């Protein structure tokens, strides 16, 4: 059992992984998380040049900034930090680190799904809040608007007795984990063009699932109006959502684990 997991050994490796992540991709993550500052500065600069005055930043631009920052973080951080494992020298050095493959796998999960999102959220919220408090031309804090807006949208999916399975923040966090693990798998699976090949694989898998779903449900389905029940539909929707997440995370975790286990140079 100690060969698979040792708490003291794992703690040392986890600290090493965090320090290494900061050295490899820490500045990039901070720059991405600070995107509200860059977008606001650029927007005000253009306003001064072309209008001769400061202008209010549209809320739509603030929301777009959050979305772009979210996407860039989940795409580039795992590739920049773990993508080096496919290089002969860096990968060989990593394999020689005294930790089991399971400990390295667990460290990757904790770093990508706990440490990185906490750092990203803290930095982007701090930038967002500082701009809101200091500058009168900055709109209401974007994180508050996005959270309330997403929650309102998801709240519409409910029946009389059953609510939707996930809330806005929960859905966002699950999306973060699923996508960043996908790019982490691509980072350690492909040797070159990691982002592009990962995108292509995601598109191919999505197309395959769409075709299979079309074939499976393309036939006649004999459902009469009296058989339709809102509570039943919500149960089925929630069940399908949970099954989808369980299958997706199981496949991603297994893919990452076995790729780490089979990694050789």
CSV table of C-alpha atoms in Angstrom, one decimal:
chain,number,residue,atom,x,y,z
A,1,UNK,CA,0.0,0.0,0.0
A,2,UNK,CA,2.9,2.4,0.8
A,3,UNK,CA,4.1,1.9,-2.7
A,4,UNK,CA,0.8,3.3,-4.1
A,5,UNK,CA,0.2,6.1,-1.6
A,6,UNK,CA,2.2,7.5,1.3
A,7,UNK,CA,0.9,10.6,2.9
A,8,UNK,CA,4.3,12.1,3.7
A,9,UNK,CA,5.7,11.4,0.3
A,10,UNK,CA,2.6,12.7,-1.4
A,11,UNK,CA,2.8,15.9,0.6
A,12,UNK,CA,6.3,16.5,-0.6
A,13,UNK,CA,5.4,15.8,-4.2
A,14,UNK,CA,2.3,18.0,-4.0
A,15,UNK,CA,4.4,20.9,-2.7
A,16,UNK,CA,6.8,20.3,-5.5
A,17,UNK,CA,4.0,20.3,-8.0
A,18,UNK,CA,2.6,23.6,-6.8
A,19,UNK,CA,6.0,25.3,-6.9
A,20,UNK,CA,6.7,23.8,-10.3
A,21,UNK,CA,3.3,25.0,-11.5
A,22,UNK,CA,4.1,28.5,-10.4
A,23,UNK,CA,7.5,28.4,-12.2
A,24,UNK,CA,6.0,27.0,-15.4
A,25,UNK,CA,2.6,28.8,-15.6
A,26,UNK,CA,2.1,31.0,-12.6
A,27,UNK,CA,2.7,34.3,-14.3
A,28,UNK,CA,0.5,33.2,-17.2
A,29,UNK,CA,-2.3,32.3,-14.9
A,30,UNK,CA,-2.1,35.6,-13.0
A,31,UNK,CA,-2.0,37.6,-16.3
A,32,UNK,CA,-5.1,35.7,-17.5
A,33,UNK,CA,-6.9,36.2,-14.2
A,34,UNK,CA,-6.1,39.9,-14.3
A,35,UNK,CA,-7.8,40.3,-17.7
A,36,UNK,CA,-10.4,42.8,-16.3
A,37,UNK,CA,-7.5,45.2,-15.7
A,38,UNK,CA,-6.2,44.9,-19.3
A,39,UNK,CA,-9.5,45.1,-21.0
A,40,UNK,CA,-10.6,48.1,-18.9
A,41,UNK,CA,-7.3,49.9,-19.6
A,42,UNK,CA,-7.6,49.2,-23.3
A,43,UNK,CA,-11.2,50.3,-23.4
A,44,UNK,CA,-10.5,53.5,-21.6
A,45,UNK,CA,-7.5,54.2,-23.8
A,46,UNK,CA,-9.6,53.9,-26.9
A,47,UNK,CA,-12.3,56.1,-25.4
A,48,UNK,CA,-9.8,58.9,-24.5
A,49,UNK,CA,-8.2,58.7,-28.0
A,50,UNK,CA,-11.4,58.7,-30.0
A,51,UNK,CA,-13.9,60.5,-27.7
A,52,UNK,CA,-11.6,62.6,-25.5
A,53,UNK,CA,-13.1,61.3,-22.3
A,54,UNK,CA,-13.5,58.3,-20.1
A,55,UNK,CA,-16.4,56.1,-20.9
A,56,UNK,CA,-18.5,53.6,-18.9
A,57,UNK,CA,-17.5,50.0,-19.6
A,58,UNK,CA,-20.4,48.0,-20.9
A,59,UNK,CA,-21.5,45.2,-18.7
A,60,UNK,CA,-21.5,42.9,-21.8
A,61,UNK,CA,-17.8,43.6,-22.2
A,62,UNK,CA,-17.2,42.7,-18.5
A,63,UNK,CA,-19.1,39.4,-18.8
A,64,UNK,CA,-17.1,38.6,-22.0
A,65,UNK,CA,-13.9,39.3,-20.2
A,66,UNK,CA,-14.8,36.8,-17.5
A,67,UNK,CA,-15.7,34.2,-20.2
A,68,UNK,CA,-12.5,34.7,-22.1
A,69,UNK,CA,-10.4,34.6,-18.9
A,70,UNK,CA,-12.1,31.4,-17.9
A,71,UNK,CA,-11.5,29.7,-21.3
A,72,UNK,CA,-7.9,30.8,-21.5
A,73,UNK,CA,-7.1,29.6,-18.0
A,74,UNK,CA,-8.5,26.1,-18.6
A,75,UNK,CA,-6.8,25.8,-22.1
A,76,UNK,CA,-3.3,27.2,-21.5
A,77,UNK,CA,-2.5,26.4,-17.8
A,78,UNK,CA,-2.5,22.5,-18.1
A,79,UNK,CA,-0.7,22.7,-21.4
A,80,UNK,CA,2.0,25.1,-20.2
A,81,UNK,CA,2.5,23.2,-16.9
A,82,UNK,CA,2.1,19.5,-17.8
A,83,UNK,CA,2.7,19.7,-21.5
A,84,UNK,CA,6.5,19.4,-20.9
A,85,UNK,CA,6.0,15.8,-19.7
A,86,UNK,CA,6.0,14.6,-23.3
A,87,UNK,CA,9.5,16.2,-23.8
A,88,UNK,CA,12.3,13.7,-23.3
A,89,UNK,CA,14.4,15.5,-20.8
A,90,UNK,CA,11.7,17.1,-18.7
A,91,UNK,CA,9.5,14.0,-18.9
A,92,UNK,CA,12.4,11.7,-17.8
A,93,UNK,CA,13.2,14.0,-14.9
A,94,UNK,CA,9.6,14.0,-13.8
A,95,UNK,CA,9.4,10.2,-14.0
A,96,UNK,CA,12.5,9.9,-11.6
A,97,UNK,CA,10.8,12.0,-8.9
A,98,UNK,CA,10.2,9.7,-5.9
A,99,UNK,CA,6.4,9.5,-5.9
A,100,UNK,CA,4.1,6.8,-7.2
A,101,UNK,CA,2.1,7.3,-10.4
A,102,UNK,CA,-1.1,7.4,-8.3
A,103,UNK,CA,0.3,10.2,-6.2
A,104,UNK,CA,1.3,12.2,-9.3
A,105,UNK,CA,-2.2,11.6,-10.7
A,106,UNK,CA,-3.9,12.8,-7.4
A,107,UNK,CA,-1.6,15.8,-7.3
A,108,UNK,CA,-2.7,16.8,-10.8
A,109,UNK,CA,-6.3,16.5,-9.9
A,110,UNK,CA,-6.0,18.6,-6.8
A,111,UNK,CA,-3.9,21.2,-8.5
A,112,UNK,CA,-6.2,21.6,-11.5
A,113,UNK,CA,-9.5,21.3,-9.8
A,114,UNK,CA,-8.8,23.0,-6.5
A,115,UNK,CA,-5.7,25.1,-6.3
A,116,UNK,CA,-5.9,26.7,-9.8
A,117,UNK,CA,-9.6,27.6,-9.8
A,118,UNK,CA,-9.2,29.2,-6.3
A,119,UNK,CA,-6.3,31.3,-7.4
A,120,UNK,CA,-8.0,32.3,-10.6
A,121,UNK,CA,-11.2,33.3,-8.9
A,122,UNK,CA,-9.4,35.2,-6.1
A,123,UNK,CA,-7.4,37.2,-8.6
A,124,UNK,CA,-10.1,38.0,-11.1
A,125,UNK,CA,-12.6,38.9,-8.3
A,126,UNK,CA,-10.0,41.1,-6.6
A,127,UNK,CA,-9.3,42.9,-9.9
A,128,UNK,CA,-13.1,43.2,-10.6
A,129,UNK,CA,-13.8,44.5,-7.2
A,130,UNK,CA,-10.9,47.0,-7.2
A,131,UNK,CA,-12.0,48.5,-10.5
A,132,UNK,CA,-15.6,48.8,-9.3
A,133,UNK,CA,-14.6,50.6,-6.1
A,134,UNK,CA,-12.0,52.9,-7.7
A,135,UNK,CA,-13.4,53.8,-11.0
A,136,UNK,CA,-16.9,55.2,-11.5
A,137,UNK,CA,-16.9,54.1,-15.1
A,138,UNK,CA,-16.6,50.4,-14.2
A,139,UNK,CA,-20.1,48.7,-14.0
A,140,UNK,CA,-21.4,46.5,-11.2
A,141,UNK,CA,-19.0,43.7,-10.3
A,142,UNK,CA,-19.0,41.1,-13.1
A,143,UNK,CA,-18.8,38.1,-10.9
A,144,UNK,CA,-22.0,39.2,-9.1
A,145,UNK,CA,-23.8,39.8,-12.4
A,146,UNK,CA,-22.7,36.5,-13.9
A,147,UNK,CA,-23.6,34.4,-10.9
A,148,UNK,CA,-27.0,35.9,-10.5
A,149,UNK,CA,-27.7,35.7,-14.2
A,150,UNK,CA,-26.7,32.1,-14.5
A,151,UNK,CA,-28.6,31.2,-11.4
A,152,UNK,CA,-31.7,32.9,-12.8
A,153,UNK,CA,-31.4,30.9,-16.1
A,154,UNK,CA,-30.9,27.6,-14.4
A,155,UNK,CA,-33.8,28.4,-12.0
A,156,UNK,CA,-36.1,28.4,-15.0
A,157,UNK,CA,-35.5,24.6,-15.4
A,158,UNK,CA,-37.8,23.2,-12.8
A,159,UNK,CA,-41.1,21.5,-12.3
A,160,UNK,CA,-43.6,22.1,-9.6
A,161,UNK,CA,-41.9,19.7,-7.2
A,162,UNK,CA,-38.4,19.2,-8.6
A,163,UNK,CA,-35.6,21.7,-9.1
A,164,UNK,CA,-32.7,21.4,-11.6
A,165,UNK,CA,-29.9,19.3,-10.4
A,166,UNK,CA,-27.2,21.9,-10.3
A,167,UNK,CA,-27.0,25.6,-9.4
A,168,UNK,CA,-25.1,28.3,-11.3
A,169,UNK,CA,-21.8,28.2,-9.3
A,170,UNK,CA,-21.9,24.3,-9.1
A,171,UNK,CA,-22.4,24.1,-12.9
A,172,UNK,CA,-19.6,26.5,-13.5
A,173,UNK,CA,-17.2,24.6,-11.3
A,174,UNK,CA,-18.1,21.2,-13.0
A,175,UNK,CA,-17.5,22.9,-16.4
A,176,UNK,CA,-14.1,24.1,-15.2
A,177,UNK,CA,-13.1,20.6,-13.9
A,178,UNK,CA,-14.3,18.8,-17.0
A,179,UNK,CA,-12.6,21.1,-19.5
A,180,UNK,CA,-9.3,21.6,-17.7
A,181,UNK,CA,-9.0,17.9,-17.2
A,182,UNK,CA,-9.7,17.4,-20.9
A,183,UNK,CA,-6.8,19.8,-21.9
A,184,UNK,CA,-4.6,18.2,-19.2
A,185,UNK,CA,-5.1,14.8,-20.9
A,186,UNK,CA,-4.4,16.4,-24.3
A,187,UNK,CA,-1.2,18.0,-22.8
A,188,UNK,CA,0.3,14.7,-21.7
A,189,UNK,CA,-1.1,12.7,-24.6
A,190,UNK,CA,0.0,14.7,-27.6
A,191,UNK,CA,3.6,15.6,-28.2
A,192,UNK,CA,3.0,18.6,-30.5
A,193,UNK,CA,0.1,20.9,-31.3
A,194,UNK,CA,-1.5,20.0,-28.0
A,195,UNK,CA,-4.3,22.6,-28.0
A,196,UNK,CA,-5.3,22.1,-31.6
A,197,UNK,CA,-5.3,18.3,-31.4
A,198,UNK,CA,-7.3,18.4,-28.2
A,199,UNK,CA,-9.9,20.7,-29.8
A,200,UNK,CA,-10.1,18.4,-32.8
A,201,UNK,CA,-10.7,15.4,-30.6
A,202,UNK,CA,-13.4,17.2,-28.6
A,203,UNK,CA,-15.1,18.2,-31.9
A,204,UNK,CA,-14.9,14.6,-33.2
A,205,UNK,CA,-16.2,13.1,-30.0
A,206,UNK,CA,-19.1,15.6,-29.9
A,207,UNK,CA,-20.0,14.9,-33.5
A,208,UNK,CA,-19.9,11.1,-32.8
A,209,UNK,CA,-22.2,11.5,-29.8
A,210,UNK,CA,-24.6,13.7,-31.8
A,211,UNK,CA,-24.7,11.1,-34.7
A,212,UNK,CA,-25.3,8.3,-32.2
A,213,UNK,CA,-28.0,10.2,-30.4
A,214,UNK,CA,-29.7,11.0,-33.7
A,215,UNK,CA,-29.6,7.3,-34.7
A,216,UNK,CA,-30.9,6.2,-31.3
A,217,UNK,CA,-33.7,8.7,-31.1
A,218,UNK,CA,-34.4,9.2,-34.8
A,219,UNK,CA,-37.2,6.6,-34.9
A,220,UNK,CA,-40.8,7.1,-34.0
A,221,UNK,CA,-41.3,7.6,-30.3
A,222,UNK,CA,-44.9,6.8,-29.2
A,223,UNK,CA,-45.5,9.3,-26.4
A,224,UNK,CA,-49.0,10.7,-26.1
A,225,UNK,CA,-49.6,14.1,-24.4
A,226,UNK,CA,-51.1,12.5,-21.4
A,227,UNK,CA,-47.9,10.6,-20.7
A,228,UNK,CA,-45.9,13.8,-20.4
A,229,UNK,CA,-45.3,14.9,-16.8
A,230,UNK,CA,-43.1,17.8,-15.8
A,231,UNK,CA,-41.8,16.0,-12.7
A,232,UNK,CA,-41.0,12.9,-14.6
A,233,UNK,CA,-39.1,15.0,-17.3
A,234,UNK,CA,-37.1,16.8,-14.6
A,235,UNK,CA,-36.2,13.5,-13.0
A,236,UNK,CA,-35.0,12.2,-16.3
A,237,UNK,CA,-33.1,15.4,-17.1
A,238,UNK,CA,-31.4,15.4,-13.7
A,239,UNK,CA,-30.6,11.7,-14.0
A,240,UNK,CA,-29.2,12.1,-17.5
A,241,UNK,CA,-27.1,15.1,-16.3
A,242,UNK,CA,-25.6,13.1,-13.4
A,243,UNK,CA,-24.9,10.1,-15.6
A,244,UNK,CA,-23.2,12.4,-18.1
A,245,UNK,CA,-20.9,13.9,-15.5
A,246,UNK,CA,-20.1,10.6,-13.9
A,247,UNK,CA,-19.2,9.0,-17.3
A,248,UNK,CA,-17.3,12.1,-18.4
A,249,UNK,CA,-15.2,12.4,-15.2
A,250,UNK,CA,-14.6,8.7,-15.1
A,251,UNK,CA,-13.3,8.6,-18.6
A,252,UNK,CA,-11.1,11.7,-18.1
A,253,UNK,CA,-9.7,10.4,-14.8
A,254,UNK,CA,-9.0,7.0,-16.2
A,255,UNK,CA,-7.4,8.5,-19.3
A,256,UNK,CA,-5.1,10.7,-17.3
A,257,UNK,CA,-4.2,8.0,-14.9
A,258,UNK,CA,-3.3,5.4,-17.5
A,259,UNK,CA,-1.4,7.9,-19.6
A,260,UNK,CA,0.7,8.8,-16.5
A,261,UNK,CA,1.2,5.1,-15.8
A,262,UNK,CA,2.3,4.3,-19.3
A,263,UNK,CA,4.4,7.5,-19.8
A,264,UNK,CA,7.9,6.5,-20.8
A,265,UNK,CA,10.9,8.1,-22.5
